[in-house]
PDB file of C-alpha atoms in Angstrom:
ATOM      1  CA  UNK A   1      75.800 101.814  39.176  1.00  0.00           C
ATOM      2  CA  UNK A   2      72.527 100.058  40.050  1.00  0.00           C
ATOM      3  CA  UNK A   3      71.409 100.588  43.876  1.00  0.00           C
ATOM      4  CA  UNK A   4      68.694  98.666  45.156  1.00  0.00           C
ATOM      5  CA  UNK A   5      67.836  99.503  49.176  1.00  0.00           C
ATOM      6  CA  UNK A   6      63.989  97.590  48.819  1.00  0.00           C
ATOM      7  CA  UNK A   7      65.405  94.115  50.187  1.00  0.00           C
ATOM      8  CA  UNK A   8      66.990  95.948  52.894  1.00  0.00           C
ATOM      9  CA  UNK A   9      64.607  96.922  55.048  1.00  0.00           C
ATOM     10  CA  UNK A  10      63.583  93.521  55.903  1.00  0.00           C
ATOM     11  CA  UNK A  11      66.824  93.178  57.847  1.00  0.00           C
ATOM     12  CA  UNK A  12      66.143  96.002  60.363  1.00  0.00           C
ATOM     13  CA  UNK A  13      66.245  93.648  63.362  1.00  0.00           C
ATOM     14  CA  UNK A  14      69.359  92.533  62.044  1.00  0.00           C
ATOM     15  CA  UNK A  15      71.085  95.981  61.655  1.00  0.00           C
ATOM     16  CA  UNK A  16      69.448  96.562  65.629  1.00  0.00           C
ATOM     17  CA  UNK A  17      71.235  93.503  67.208  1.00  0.00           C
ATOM     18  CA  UNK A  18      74.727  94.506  65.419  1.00  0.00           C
ATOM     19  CA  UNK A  19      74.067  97.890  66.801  1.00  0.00           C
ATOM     20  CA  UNK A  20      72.986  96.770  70.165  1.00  0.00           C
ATOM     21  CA  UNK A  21      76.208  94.080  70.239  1.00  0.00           C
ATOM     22  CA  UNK A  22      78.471  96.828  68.656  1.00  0.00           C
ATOM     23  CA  UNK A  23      77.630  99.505  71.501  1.00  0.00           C
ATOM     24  CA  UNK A  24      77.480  96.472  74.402  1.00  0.00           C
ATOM     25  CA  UNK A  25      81.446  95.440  73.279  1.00  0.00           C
ATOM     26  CA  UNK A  26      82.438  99.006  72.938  1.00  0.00           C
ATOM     27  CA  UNK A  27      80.721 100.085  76.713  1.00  0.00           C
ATOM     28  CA  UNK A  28      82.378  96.987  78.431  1.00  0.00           C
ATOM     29  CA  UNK A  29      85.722  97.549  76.594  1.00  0.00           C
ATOM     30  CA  UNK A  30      86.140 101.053  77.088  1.00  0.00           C
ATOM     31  CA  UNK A  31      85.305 100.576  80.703  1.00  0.00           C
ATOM     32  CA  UNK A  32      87.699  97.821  81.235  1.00  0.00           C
ATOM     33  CA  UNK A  33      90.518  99.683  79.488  1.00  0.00           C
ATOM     34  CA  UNK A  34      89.815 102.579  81.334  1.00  0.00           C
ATOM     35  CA  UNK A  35      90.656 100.918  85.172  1.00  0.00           C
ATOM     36  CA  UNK A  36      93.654  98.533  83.239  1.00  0.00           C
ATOM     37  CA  UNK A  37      94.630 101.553  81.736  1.00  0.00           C
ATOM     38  CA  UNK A  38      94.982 103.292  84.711  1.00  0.00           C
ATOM     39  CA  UNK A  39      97.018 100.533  86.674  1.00  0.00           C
ATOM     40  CA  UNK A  40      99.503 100.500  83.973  1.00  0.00           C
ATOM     41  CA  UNK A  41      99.647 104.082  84.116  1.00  0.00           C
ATOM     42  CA  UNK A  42     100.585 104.213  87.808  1.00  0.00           C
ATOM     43  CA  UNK A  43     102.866 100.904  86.806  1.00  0.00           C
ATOM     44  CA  UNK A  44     104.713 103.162  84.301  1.00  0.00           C
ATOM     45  CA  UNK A  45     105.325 105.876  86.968  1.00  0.00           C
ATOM     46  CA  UNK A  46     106.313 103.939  89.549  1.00  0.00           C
ATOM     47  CA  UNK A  47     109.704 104.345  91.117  1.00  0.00           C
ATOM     48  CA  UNK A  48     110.493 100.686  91.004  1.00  0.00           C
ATOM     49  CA  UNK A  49     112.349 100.243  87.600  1.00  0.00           C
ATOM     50  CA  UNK A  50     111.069  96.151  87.068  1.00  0.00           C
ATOM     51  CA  UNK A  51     107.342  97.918  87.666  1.00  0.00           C
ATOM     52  CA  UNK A  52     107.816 101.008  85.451  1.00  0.00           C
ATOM     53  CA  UNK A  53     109.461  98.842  82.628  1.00  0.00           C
ATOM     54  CA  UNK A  54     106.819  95.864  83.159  1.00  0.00           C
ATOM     55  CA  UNK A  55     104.433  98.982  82.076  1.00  0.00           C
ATOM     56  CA  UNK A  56     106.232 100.852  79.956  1.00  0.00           C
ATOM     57  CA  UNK A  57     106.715  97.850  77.864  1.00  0.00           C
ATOM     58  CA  UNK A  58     102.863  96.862  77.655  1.00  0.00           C
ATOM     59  CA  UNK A  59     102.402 100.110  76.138  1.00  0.00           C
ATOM     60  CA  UNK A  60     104.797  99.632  73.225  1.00  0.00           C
ATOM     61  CA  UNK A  61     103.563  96.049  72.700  1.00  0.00           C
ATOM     62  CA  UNK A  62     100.127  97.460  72.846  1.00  0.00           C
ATOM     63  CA  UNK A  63     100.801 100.556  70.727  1.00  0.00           C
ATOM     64  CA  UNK A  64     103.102  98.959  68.303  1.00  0.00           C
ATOM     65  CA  UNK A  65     100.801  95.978  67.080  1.00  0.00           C
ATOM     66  CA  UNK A  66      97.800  96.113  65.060  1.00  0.00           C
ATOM     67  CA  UNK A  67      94.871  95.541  66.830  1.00  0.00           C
ATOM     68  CA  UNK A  68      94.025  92.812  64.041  1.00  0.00           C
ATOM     69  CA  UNK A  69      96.786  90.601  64.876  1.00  0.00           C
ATOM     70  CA  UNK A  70      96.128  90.725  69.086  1.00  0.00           C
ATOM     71  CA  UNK A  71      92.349  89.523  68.288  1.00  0.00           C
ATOM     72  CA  UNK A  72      93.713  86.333  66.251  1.00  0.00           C
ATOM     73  CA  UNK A  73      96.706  85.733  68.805  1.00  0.00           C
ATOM     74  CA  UNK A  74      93.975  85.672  71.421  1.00  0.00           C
ATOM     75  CA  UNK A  75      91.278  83.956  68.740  1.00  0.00           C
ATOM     76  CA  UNK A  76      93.440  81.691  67.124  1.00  0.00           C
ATOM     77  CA  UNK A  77      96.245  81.433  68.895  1.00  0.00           C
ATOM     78  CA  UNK A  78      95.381  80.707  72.734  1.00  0.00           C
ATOM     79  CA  UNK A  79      93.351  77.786  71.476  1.00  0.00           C
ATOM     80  CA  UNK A  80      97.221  75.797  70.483  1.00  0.00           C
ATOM     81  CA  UNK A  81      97.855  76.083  74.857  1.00  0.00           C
ATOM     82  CA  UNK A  82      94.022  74.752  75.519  1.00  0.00           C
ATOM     83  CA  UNK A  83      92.745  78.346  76.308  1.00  0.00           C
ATOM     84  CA  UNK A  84      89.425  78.815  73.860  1.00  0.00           C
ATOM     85  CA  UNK A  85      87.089  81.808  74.102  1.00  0.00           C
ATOM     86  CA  UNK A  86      83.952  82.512  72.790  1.00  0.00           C
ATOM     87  CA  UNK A  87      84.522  85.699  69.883  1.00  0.00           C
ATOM     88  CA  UNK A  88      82.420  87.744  72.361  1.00  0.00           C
ATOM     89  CA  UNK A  89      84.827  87.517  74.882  1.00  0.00           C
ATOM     90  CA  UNK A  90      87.562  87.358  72.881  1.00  0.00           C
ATOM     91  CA  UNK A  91      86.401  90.849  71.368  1.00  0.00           C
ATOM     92  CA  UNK A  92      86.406  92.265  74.782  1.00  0.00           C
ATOM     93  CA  UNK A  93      89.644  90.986  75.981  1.00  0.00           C
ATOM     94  CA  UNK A  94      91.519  92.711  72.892  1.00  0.00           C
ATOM     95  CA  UNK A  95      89.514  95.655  73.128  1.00  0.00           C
ATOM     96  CA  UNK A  96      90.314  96.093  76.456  1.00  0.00           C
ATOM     97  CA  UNK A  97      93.872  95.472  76.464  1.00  0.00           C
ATOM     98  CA  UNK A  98      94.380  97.711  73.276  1.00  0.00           C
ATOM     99  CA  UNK A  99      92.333 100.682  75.022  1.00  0.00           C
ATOM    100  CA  UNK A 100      94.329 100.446  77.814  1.00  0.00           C
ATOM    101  CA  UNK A 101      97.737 101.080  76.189  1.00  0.00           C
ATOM    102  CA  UNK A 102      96.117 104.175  74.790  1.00  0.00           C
ATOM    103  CA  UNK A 103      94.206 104.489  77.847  1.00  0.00           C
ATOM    104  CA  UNK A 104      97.521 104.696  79.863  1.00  0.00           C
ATOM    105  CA  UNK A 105      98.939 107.301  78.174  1.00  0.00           C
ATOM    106  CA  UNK A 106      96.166 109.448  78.553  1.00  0.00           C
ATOM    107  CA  UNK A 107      96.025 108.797  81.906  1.00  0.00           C
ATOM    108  CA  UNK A 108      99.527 109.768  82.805  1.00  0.00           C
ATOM    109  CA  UNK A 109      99.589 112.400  80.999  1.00  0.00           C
ATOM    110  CA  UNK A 110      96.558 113.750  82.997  1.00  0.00           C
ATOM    111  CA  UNK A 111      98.488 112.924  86.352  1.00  0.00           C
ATOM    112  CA  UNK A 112     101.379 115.088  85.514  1.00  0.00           C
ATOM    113  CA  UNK A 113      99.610 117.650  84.237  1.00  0.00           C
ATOM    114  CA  UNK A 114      98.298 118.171  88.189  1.00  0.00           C
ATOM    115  CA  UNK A 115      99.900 120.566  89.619  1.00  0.00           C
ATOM    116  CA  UNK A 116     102.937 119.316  91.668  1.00  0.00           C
ATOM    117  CA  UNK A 117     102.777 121.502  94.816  1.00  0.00           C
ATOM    118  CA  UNK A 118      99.004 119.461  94.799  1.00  0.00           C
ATOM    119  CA  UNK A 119     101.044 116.561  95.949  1.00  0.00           C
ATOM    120  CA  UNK A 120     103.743 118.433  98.038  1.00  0.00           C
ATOM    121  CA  UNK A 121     100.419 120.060 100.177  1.00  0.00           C
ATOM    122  CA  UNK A 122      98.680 116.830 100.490  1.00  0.00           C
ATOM    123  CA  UNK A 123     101.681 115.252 101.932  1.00  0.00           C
ATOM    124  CA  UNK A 124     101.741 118.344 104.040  1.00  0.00           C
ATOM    125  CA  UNK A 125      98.589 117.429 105.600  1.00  0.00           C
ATOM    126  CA  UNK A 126     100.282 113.789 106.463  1.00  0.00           C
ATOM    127  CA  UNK A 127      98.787 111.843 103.895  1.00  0.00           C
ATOM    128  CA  UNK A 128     101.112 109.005 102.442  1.00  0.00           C
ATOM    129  CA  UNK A 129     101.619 109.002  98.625  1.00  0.00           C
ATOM    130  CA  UNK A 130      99.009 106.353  97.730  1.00  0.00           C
ATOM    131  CA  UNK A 131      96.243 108.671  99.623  1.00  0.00           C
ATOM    132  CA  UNK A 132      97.230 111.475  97.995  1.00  0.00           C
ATOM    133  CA  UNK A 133      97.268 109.594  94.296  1.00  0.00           C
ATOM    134  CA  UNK A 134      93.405 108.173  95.576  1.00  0.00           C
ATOM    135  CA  UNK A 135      92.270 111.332  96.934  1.00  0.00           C
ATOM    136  CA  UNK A 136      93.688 114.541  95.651  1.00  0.00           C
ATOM    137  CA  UNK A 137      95.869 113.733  92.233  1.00  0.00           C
ATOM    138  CA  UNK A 138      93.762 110.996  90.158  1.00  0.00           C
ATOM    139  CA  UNK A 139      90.139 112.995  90.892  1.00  0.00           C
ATOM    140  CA  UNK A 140      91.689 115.909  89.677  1.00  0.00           C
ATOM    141  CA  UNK A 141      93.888 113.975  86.417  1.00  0.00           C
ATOM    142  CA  UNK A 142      90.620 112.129  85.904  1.00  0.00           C
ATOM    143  CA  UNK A 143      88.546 115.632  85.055  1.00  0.00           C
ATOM    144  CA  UNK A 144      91.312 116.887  82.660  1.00  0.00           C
ATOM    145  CA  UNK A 145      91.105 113.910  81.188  1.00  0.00           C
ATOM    146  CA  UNK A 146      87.624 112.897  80.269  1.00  0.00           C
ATOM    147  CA  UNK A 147      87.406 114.805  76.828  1.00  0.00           C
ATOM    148  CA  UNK A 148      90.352 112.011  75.785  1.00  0.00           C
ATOM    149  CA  UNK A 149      88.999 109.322  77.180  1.00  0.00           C
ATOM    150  CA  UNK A 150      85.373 110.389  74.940  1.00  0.00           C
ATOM    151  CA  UNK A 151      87.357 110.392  72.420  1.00  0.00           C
ATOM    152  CA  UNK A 152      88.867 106.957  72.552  1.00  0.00           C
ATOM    153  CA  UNK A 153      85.310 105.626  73.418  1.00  0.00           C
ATOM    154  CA  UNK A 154      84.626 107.595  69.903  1.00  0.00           C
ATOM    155  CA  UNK A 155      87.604 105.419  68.069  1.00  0.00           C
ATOM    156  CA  UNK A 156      86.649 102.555  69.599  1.00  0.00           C
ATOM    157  CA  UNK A 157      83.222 102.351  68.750  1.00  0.00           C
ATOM    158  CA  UNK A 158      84.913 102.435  64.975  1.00  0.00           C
ATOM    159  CA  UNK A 159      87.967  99.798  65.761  1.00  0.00           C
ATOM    160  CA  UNK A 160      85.631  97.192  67.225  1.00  0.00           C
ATOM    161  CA  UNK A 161      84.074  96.154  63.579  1.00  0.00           C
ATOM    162  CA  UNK A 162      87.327  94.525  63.064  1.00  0.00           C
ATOM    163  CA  UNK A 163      85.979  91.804  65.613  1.00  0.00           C
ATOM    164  CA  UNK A 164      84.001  90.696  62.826  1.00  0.00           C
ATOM    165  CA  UNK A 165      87.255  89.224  61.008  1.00  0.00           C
ATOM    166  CA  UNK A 166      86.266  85.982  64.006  1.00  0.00           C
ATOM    167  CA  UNK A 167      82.457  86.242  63.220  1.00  0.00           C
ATOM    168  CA  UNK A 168      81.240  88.342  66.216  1.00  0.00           C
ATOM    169  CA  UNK A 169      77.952  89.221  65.459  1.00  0.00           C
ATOM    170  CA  UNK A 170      78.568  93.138  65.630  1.00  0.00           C
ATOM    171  CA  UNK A 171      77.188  95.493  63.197  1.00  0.00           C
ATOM    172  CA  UNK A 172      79.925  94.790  60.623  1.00  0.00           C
ATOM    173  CA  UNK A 173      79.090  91.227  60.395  1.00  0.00           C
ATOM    174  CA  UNK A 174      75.676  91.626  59.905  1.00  0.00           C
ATOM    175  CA  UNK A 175      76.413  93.754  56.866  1.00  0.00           C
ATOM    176  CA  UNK A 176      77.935  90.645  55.878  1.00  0.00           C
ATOM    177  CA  UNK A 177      75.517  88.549  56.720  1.00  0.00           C
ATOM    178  CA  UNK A 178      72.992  90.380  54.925  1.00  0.00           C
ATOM    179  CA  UNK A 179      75.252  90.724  51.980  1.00  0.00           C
ATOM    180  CA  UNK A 180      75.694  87.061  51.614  1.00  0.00           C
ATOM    181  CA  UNK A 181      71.747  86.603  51.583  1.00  0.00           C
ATOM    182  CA  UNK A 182      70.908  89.339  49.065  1.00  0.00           C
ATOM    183  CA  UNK A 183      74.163  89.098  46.970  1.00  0.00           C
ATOM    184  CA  UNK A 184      74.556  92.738  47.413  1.00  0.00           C
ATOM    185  CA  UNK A 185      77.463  93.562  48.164  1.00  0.00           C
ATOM    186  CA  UNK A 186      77.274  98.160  48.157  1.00  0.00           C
ATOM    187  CA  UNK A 187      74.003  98.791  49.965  1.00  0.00           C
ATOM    188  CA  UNK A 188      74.396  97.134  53.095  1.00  0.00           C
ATOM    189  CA  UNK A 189      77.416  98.416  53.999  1.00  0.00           C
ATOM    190  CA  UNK A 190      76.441 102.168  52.601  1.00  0.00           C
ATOM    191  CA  UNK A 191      73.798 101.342  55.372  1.00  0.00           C
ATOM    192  CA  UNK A 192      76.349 100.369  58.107  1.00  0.00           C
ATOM    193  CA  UNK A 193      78.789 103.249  57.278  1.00  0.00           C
ATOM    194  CA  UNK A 194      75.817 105.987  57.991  1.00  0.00           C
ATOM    195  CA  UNK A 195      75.047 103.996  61.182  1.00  0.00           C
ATOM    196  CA  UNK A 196      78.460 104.065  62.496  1.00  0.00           C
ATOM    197  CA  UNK A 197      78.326 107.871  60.814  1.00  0.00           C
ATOM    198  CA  UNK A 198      75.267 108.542  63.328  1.00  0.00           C
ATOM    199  CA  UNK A 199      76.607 106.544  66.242  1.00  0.00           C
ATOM    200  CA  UNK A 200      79.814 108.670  65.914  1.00  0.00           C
ATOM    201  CA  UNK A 201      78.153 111.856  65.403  1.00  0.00           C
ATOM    202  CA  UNK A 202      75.709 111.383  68.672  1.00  0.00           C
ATOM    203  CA  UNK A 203      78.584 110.493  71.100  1.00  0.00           C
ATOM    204  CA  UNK A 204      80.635 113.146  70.152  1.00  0.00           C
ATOM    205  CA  UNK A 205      77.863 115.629  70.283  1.00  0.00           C
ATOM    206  CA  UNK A 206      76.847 113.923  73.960  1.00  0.00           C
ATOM    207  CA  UNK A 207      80.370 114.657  74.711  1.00  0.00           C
ATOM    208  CA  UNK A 208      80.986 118.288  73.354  1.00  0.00           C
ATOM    209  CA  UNK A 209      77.808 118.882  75.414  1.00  0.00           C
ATOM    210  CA  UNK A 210      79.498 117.256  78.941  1.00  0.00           C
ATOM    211  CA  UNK A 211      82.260 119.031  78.580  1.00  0.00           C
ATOM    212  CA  UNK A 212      80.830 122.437  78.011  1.00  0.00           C
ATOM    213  CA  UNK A 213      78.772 121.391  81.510  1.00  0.00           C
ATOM    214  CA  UNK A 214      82.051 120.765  83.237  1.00  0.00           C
ATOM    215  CA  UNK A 215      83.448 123.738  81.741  1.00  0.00           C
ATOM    216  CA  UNK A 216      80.809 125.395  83.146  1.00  0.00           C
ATOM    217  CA  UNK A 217      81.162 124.356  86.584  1.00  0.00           C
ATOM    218  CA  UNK A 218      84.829 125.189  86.808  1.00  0.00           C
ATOM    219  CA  UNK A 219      83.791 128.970  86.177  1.00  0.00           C
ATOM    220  CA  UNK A 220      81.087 129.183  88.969  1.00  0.00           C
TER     221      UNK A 220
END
């Protein structure tokens, strides 16, 4: 095998815009699928069955199709009803809605794991259910919670190269790009697998470290 990295470091700026675009998609989607997430969570629990199915059933949709397929329905096939996107905003809208079916899940599953006699005490005090949800429940569900929710900010920092299938400039397709200039095919994306490697690694370092800290406060 014959490796050749010399052309490569003309195309810094290059790899720096796909990383800049790559971490701007995955901030904005995460944080977007975080509050969607969380109304379809409280959809899904709801006592009103149309509600609770209407959310229950965006999280199998969600959950049960790749995340390939919603970026061209949304790409390629919105454009057929006269709705057209750019691929930046396209990237974010699947993104968003995929992280919030996962998002969801984690969610609820934070909510219940509050203690119920949390609820039955804030009612107590008179508060009506939605207060308690705002005030007491969803602070508390959101702190057991936030080591998951790193996490999918983690994956999704990973899934979001497959926006460069509808030639989003992310760090993916600039490996590409690069690639298609040089003719060589191995070292840029050797290049782009130890940035993502790196990108990875930091976060989930940033994130071990917050949670020890919130750890830490619980014990004071």
């Amino acid at each position: 095998m014959n490796l050749d990295f010399s052309s490569m470091p003309q195309y810094t700026q290059l790899f720096i815009n796909g990383i800049i675009m790559t971490i701007e998609l995955t901030l904005i989607s995460v944080a977007i699928g975080a509050v969607l997430g969380l109304i379809v969570a409280l959809m899904k629990m709801s006592s009103v069955k149309v509600i609770s199915f209407i959310g229950s059933a965006y999280v199998e949709i969600i959950r049960g199709t790749p995340l390939l397929v919603q970026i061209l329905i949304i790409y390629n096939g919105l454009p057929q009803f006269g709705i057209k996107f750019p691929g930046f905003v396209v990237g974010i809208i699947a993104l968003s809605m995929n992280s919030a079916g996962y998002v969801a899940e984690i969610i609820r599953s934070g909510i219940q794991a509050v203690d119920p006699g949390q609820m039955e005490a804030s009612r107590s005090l008179g508060m009506s259910h939605s207060m308690a949800m705002r005030y007491v429940i969803i602070p508390q569900a959101i702190k057991n919670i936030l080591p998951a929710l790193g996490n999918e900010f983690v994956v999704m920092l990973k899934e979001s190269s497959i926006v460069s299938v509808i030639g989003f400039a992310d760090l993916t397709r600039q490996a590409e790009i690069v690639s298609s200039v040089t003719y060589r095919a191995f070292e840029p994306l050797i290049i782009i697998a130890a940035i993502y490697f790196i990108m990875t690694l930091v976060f989930s370092r940033l994130l071990s470290k917050f949670e020890r800290r919130l750890r830490s406060g619980d014990t004071r």
